[in-house]
Coordinates of C-alpha atoms in Angstrom, one line a residue:
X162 CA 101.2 132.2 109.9
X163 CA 102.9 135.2 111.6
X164 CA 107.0 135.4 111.9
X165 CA 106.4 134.3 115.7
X166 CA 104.1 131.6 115.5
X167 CA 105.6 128.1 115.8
X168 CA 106.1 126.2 112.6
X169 CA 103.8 123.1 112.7
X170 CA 104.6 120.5 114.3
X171 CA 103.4 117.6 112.0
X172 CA 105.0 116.8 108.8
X173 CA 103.1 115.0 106.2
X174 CA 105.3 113.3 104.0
X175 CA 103.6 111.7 100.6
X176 CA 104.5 108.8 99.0
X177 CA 105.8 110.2 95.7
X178 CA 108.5 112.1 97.3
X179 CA 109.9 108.4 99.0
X180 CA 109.5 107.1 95.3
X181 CA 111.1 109.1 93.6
X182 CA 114.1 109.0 96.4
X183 CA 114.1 105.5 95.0
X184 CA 113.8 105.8 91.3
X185 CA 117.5 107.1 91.3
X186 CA 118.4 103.3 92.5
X187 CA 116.0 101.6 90.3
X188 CA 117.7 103.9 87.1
X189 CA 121.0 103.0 88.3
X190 CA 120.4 99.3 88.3
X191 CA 118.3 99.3 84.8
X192 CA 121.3 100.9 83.8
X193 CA 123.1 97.6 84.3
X194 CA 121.0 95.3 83.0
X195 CA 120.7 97.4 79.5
X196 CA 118.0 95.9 78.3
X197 CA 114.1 96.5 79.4
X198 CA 113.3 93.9 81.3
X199 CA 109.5 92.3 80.8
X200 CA 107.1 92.5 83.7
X201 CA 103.5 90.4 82.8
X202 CA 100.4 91.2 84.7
X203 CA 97.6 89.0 85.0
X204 CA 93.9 90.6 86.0
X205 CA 91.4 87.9 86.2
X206 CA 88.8 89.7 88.4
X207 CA 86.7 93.1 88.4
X208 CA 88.0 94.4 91.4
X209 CA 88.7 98.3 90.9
X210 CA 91.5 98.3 93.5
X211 CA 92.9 95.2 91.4
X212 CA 92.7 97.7 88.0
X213 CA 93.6 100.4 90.0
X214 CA 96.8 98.5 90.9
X215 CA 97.4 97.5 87.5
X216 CA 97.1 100.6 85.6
X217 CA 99.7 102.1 88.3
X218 CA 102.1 99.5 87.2
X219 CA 101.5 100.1 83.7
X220 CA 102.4 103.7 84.6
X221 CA 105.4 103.4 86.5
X222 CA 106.8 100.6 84.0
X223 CA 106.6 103.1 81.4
X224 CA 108.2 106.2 83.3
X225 CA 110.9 104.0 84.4
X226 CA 112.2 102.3 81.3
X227 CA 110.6 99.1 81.7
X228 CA 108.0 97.0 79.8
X229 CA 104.8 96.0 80.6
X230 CA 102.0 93.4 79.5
X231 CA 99.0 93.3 81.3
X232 CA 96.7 89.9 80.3
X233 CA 93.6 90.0 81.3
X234 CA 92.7 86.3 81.3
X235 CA 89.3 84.5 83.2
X236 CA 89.9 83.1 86.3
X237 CA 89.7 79.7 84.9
X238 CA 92.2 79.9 82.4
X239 CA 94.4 81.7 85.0
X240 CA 96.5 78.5 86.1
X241 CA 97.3 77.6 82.4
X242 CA 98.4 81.2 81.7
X243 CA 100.7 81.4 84.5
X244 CA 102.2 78.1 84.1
X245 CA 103.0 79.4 80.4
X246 CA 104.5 82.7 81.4
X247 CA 106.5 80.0 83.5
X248 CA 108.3 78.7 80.5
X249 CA 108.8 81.9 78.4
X250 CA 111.7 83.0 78.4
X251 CA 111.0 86.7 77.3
X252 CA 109.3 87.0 80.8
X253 CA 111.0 88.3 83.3
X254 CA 108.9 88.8 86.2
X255 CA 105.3 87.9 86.8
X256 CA 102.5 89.5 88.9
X257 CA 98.7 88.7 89.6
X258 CA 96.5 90.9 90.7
X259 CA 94.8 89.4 94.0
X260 CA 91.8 88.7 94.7
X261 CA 90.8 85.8 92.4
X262 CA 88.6 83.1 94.4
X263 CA 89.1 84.8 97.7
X264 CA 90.1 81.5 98.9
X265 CA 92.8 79.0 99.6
X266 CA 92.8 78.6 96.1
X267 CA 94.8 82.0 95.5
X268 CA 97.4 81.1 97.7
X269 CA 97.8 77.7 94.9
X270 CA 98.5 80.3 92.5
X271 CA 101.0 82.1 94.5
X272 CA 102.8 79.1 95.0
X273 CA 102.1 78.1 91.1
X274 CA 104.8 81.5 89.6
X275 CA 107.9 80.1 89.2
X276 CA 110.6 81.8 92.2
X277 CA 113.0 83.2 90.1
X278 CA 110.0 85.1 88.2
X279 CA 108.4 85.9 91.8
X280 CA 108.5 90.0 92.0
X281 CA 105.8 89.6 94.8
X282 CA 108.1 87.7 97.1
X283 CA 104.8 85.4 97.5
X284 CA 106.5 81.7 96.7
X285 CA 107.3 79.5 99.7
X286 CA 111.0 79.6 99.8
X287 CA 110.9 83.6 99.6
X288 CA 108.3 83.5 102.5
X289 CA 110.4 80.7 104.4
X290 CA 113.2 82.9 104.2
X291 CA 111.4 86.4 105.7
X292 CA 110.2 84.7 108.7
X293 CA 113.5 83.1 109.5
X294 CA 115.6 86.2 108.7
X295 CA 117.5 84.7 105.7
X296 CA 118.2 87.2 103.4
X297 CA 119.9 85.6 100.6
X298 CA 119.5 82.1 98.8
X299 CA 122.5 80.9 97.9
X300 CA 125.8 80.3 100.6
X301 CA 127.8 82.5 98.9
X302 CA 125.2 85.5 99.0
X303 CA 125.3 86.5 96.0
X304 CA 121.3 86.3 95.3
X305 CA 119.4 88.5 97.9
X306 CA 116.0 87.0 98.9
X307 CA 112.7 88.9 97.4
X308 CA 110.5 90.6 99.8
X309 CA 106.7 91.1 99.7
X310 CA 106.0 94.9 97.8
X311 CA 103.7 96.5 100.6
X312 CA 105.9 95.6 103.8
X313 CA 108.9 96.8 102.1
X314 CA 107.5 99.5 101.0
X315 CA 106.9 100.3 103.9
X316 CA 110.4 99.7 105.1
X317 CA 111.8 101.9 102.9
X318 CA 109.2 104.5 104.0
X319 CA 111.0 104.1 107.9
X320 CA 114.6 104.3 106.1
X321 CA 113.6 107.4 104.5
X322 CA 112.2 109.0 107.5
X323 CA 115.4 108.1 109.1
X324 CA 113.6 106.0 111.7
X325 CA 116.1 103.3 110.7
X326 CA 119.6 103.9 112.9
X327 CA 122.4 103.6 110.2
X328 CA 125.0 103.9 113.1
X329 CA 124.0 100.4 114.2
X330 CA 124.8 97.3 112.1
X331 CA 122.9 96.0 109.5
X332 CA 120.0 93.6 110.9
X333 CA 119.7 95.6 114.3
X334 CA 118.9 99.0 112.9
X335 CA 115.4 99.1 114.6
X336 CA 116.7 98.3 118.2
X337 CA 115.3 100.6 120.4
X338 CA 112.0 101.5 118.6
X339 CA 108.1 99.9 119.2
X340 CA 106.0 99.7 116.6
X341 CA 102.1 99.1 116.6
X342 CA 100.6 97.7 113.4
X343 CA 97.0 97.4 113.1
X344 CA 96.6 94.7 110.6
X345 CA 97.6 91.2 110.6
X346 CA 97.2 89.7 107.0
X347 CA 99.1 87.1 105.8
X348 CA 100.1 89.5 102.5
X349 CA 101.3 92.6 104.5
X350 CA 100.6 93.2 108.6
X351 CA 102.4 90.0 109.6
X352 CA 104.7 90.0 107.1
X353 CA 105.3 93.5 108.4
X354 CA 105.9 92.3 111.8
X355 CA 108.5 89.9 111.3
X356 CA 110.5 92.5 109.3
X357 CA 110.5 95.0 111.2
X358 CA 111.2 92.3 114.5
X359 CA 114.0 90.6 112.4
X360 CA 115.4 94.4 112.3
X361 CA 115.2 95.0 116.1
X362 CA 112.1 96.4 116.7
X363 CA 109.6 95.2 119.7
X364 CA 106.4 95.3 117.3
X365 CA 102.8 94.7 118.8
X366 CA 100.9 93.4 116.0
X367 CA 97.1 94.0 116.2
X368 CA 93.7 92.3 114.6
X369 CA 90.7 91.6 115.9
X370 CA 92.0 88.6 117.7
X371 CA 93.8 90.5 119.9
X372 CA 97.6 91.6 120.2
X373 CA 100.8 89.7 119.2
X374 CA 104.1 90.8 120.1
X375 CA 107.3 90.0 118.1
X376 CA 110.7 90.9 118.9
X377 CA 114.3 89.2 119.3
X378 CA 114.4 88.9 123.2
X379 CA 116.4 91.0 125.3
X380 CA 118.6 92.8 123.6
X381 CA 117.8 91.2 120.3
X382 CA 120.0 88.2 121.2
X383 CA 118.0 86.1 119.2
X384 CA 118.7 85.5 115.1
X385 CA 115.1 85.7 114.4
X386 CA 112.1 86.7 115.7
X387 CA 109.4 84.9 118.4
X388 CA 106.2 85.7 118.6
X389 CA 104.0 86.0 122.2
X390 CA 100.6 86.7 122.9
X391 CA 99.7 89.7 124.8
X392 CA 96.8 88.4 126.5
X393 CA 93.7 90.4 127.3
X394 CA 95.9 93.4 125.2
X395 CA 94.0 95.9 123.0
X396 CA 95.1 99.1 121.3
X397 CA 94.6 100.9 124.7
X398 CA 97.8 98.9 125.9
X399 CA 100.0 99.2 122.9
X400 CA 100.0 102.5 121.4
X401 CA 100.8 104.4 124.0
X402 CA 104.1 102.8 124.1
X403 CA 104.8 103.1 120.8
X404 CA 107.1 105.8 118.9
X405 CA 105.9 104.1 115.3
X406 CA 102.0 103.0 114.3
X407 CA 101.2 101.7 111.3
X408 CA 97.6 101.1 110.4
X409 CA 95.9 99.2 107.1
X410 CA 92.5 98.5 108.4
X411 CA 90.2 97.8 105.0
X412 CA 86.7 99.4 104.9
X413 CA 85.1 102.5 105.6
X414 CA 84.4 101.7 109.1
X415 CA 87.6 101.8 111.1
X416 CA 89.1 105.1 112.4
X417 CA 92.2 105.2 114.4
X418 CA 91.8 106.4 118.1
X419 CA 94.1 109.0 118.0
X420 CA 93.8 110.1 121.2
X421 CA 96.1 106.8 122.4
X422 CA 98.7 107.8 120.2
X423 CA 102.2 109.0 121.7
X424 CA 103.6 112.7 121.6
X425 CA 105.3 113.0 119.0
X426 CA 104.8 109.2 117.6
X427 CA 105.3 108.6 113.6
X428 CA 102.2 107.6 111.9
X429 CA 101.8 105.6 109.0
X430 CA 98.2 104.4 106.8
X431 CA 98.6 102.1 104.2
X432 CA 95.3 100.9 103.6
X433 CA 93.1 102.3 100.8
X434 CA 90.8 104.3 103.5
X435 CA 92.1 106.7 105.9
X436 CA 92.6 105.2 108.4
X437 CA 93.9 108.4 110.4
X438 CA 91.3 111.2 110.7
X439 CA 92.7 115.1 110.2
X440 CA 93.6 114.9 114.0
X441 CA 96.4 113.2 113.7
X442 CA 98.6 116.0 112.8
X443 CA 98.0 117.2 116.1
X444 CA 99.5 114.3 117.7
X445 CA 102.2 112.9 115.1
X446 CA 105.3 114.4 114.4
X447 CA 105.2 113.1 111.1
X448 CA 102.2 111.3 109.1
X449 CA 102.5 109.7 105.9
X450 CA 99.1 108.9 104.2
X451 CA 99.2 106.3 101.6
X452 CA 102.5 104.4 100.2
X453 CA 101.0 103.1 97.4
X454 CA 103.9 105.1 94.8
X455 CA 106.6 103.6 96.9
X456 CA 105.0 100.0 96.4
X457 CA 105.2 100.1 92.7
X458 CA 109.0 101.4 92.6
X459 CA 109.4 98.0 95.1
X460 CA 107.8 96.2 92.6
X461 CA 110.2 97.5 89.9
X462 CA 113.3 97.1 92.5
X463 CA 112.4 93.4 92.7
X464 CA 111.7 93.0 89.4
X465 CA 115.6 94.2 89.2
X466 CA 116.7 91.9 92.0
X467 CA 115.3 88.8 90.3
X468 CA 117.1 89.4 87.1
X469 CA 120.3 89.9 88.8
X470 CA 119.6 86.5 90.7
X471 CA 119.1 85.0 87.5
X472 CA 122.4 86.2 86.0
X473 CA 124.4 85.5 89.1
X474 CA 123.2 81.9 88.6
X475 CA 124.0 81.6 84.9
X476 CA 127.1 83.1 85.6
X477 CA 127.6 80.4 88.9

C-alpha cells in the first residue's frame, strides 16, 4: 500500500484480543475470591469439537489461575457422576461437554447440574430468567443470573466493538440497531435473540423454518421481548436492513450470501466453519471470525459469578 491509497476499510478483529480485554476482569475478581476455584469437566463422547472444547478449557483454566478436572466418564455412568459432583463440596462449577445421546435425553442432564454449580447457564431457572429479562435471583439483587457461554460471548464481542451505546441506560443499550442471526438453536441462536431483544435490538432470527423477529415494541416499551413471525421472509428480506449479522450455520455446506449484506454492516461467525467467505471484507466494516477464546473466559467469568452467588447466600 502506497501513502495515498485508502486504508482498508474492513477490520478483522480476532477473538483473543476480546479475551484478553476480559481476562483483566476475570483477574480482578479471582483476586477476591483468593482461592482457585474448581471447575469439573465431564467428556462422555468422541466428538473432536467436544475434546477440542475441553482441552481449551483445560488451557485457559491453567493461564488464568484456576483449576481444572476433566472426567472422562461413559455415557452411562454420566448421570451418577454428575449427581456426585452435585454433593461435593470441593466443586465449584460443573460443565459437560454436549453432545451425549443427541436427544431429549441431554437436555435431562442439563437440568440434572445443580444451579448454583451451573457455569453453562443451561438449568431451568437460569433459562426462565433470560427469556423473561430477569437478571438477578434473589429481590435484593445481590446474585446476578448466569448466562449461556456462546450468546454472551458474543455479547461481550458487540460491547467490545462498541456496538453497545453506553450513553443509554442499562437494558436499552441496543435500541436503534437490527441484527440478523442465522441460527436458531436452543443452546445459542435463540438464546441470542432474546438477549440481544431484551437489550433493544429489533433481531430477525433465521433457520430453515423461516424468519422470527424479536424486539420490545415500539420504542422498546415492553420489559421483555415478543417474538413474531415474518411470514414468507428469507435472508433476502432481512439482511439488507441489518447494521449487525451474526451467522453459526454447522457444516461445510452453508456460505453466507454476502452480496445482501449492508455497506458497512458488522459481521460476526461463530460457528466452527466459515461461514463468511474472503468477500466479506469487502462489504463489512468490521468482521470477527470465530469467538471461541472469548467463550472460554465467559466460562471462567461465570464460573466467578456463581461463587460469588454462593457466598452472597451464606453470607444472607
Amino acid at each position: 500500500m502506497t501513502a495515498h491509497d485508502p486504508p482498508a476499510s474492513c477490520k478483522v478483529v480476532l477473538a483473543g484480543a476480546i479475551a484478553k480485554s476480559l481476562q483483566l476482569e476475570v483477574g480482578e475478581g479471582l483476586a477476591k475470591v483468593k482461592r482457585k476455584p474448581l471447575l469439573v469437566g465431564f467428556l462422555a463422547n468422541k466428538d473432536p469439537a467436544a475434546r477440542l472444547y475441553a482441552d481449551w478449557t483445560h488451557k485457559t483454566c491453567e493461564e488464568n489461575g484456576f483449576r481444572f478436572s476433566l472426567r472422562e466418564v461413559d455415557r452411562k455412568d454420566l448421570e451418577g457422576q454428575i449427581l456426585a459432583a452435585n454433593k461435593d463440596e470441593k466443586v465449584d462449577g460443573i460443565i459437560v461437554y454436549y453432545p451425549i445421546f443427541n436427544s431429549r435425553q441431554d437436555q435431562y442432564l442439563q437440568q440434572l447440574i445443580e444451579v448454583g454449580k451451573d457455569v453453562e447457564g443451561l438449568s431451568h431457572r437460569y433459562v426462565f430468567n433470560m427469556y423473561q429479562n430477569i437478571r438477578f435471583l434473589d429481590e435484593h439483587k445481590l446474585q446476578k443470573s448466569i448466562l449461556p457461554c456462546t450468546p454472551l460471548a458474543i455479547v461481550k464481542v458487540l460491547e467490545y466493538l462498541k456496538v453497545y451505546n453506553t450513553i443509554l441506560p442499562y437494558g436499552n443499550r441496543l435500541f436503534g440497531h437490527s441484527v440478523t442471526i442465522v441460527n436458531r438453536s436452543e443452546v445459542v441462536g435463540r438464546p441470542l435473540a432474546a438477549l440481544l431483544a431484551n437489550d433493544g435490538a429489533n433481531v430477525y432470527s433465521v433457520d430453515v423454518t423461516g424468519v422470527q423477529q424479536y424486539t420490545r415494541g415500539e420504542g422498546i416499551k415492553k420489559s421483555r421481548h415478543e417474538v413474531v413471525d415474518k411470514d414468507g421472509w428469507t435472508l433476502e428480506d432481512c439482511v439488507p436492513l441489518s447494521d449487525v449479522v451474526i451467522s453459526g450455520v454447522p457444516g461445510e455446506g452453508f456460505k453466507f450470501p454476502t452480496r445482501l449484506l449492508k455497506e458497512g454492516a458488522i459481521c460476526i461467525n461463530f460457528s466452527t466453519e466459515k461461514n463468511f467467505g474472503p468477500e466479506v471484507k469487502d462489504k463489512a466494516s468490521i468482521y470477527v471470525p470465530a469467538v471461541g477464546k472469548v467463550t472460554i473466559i465467559v466460562l471462567l467469568r461465570n464460573l466467578l459469578r456463581i461463587v460469588e452467588n454462593r457466598k452472597s447466600l451464606s453470607n444472607g
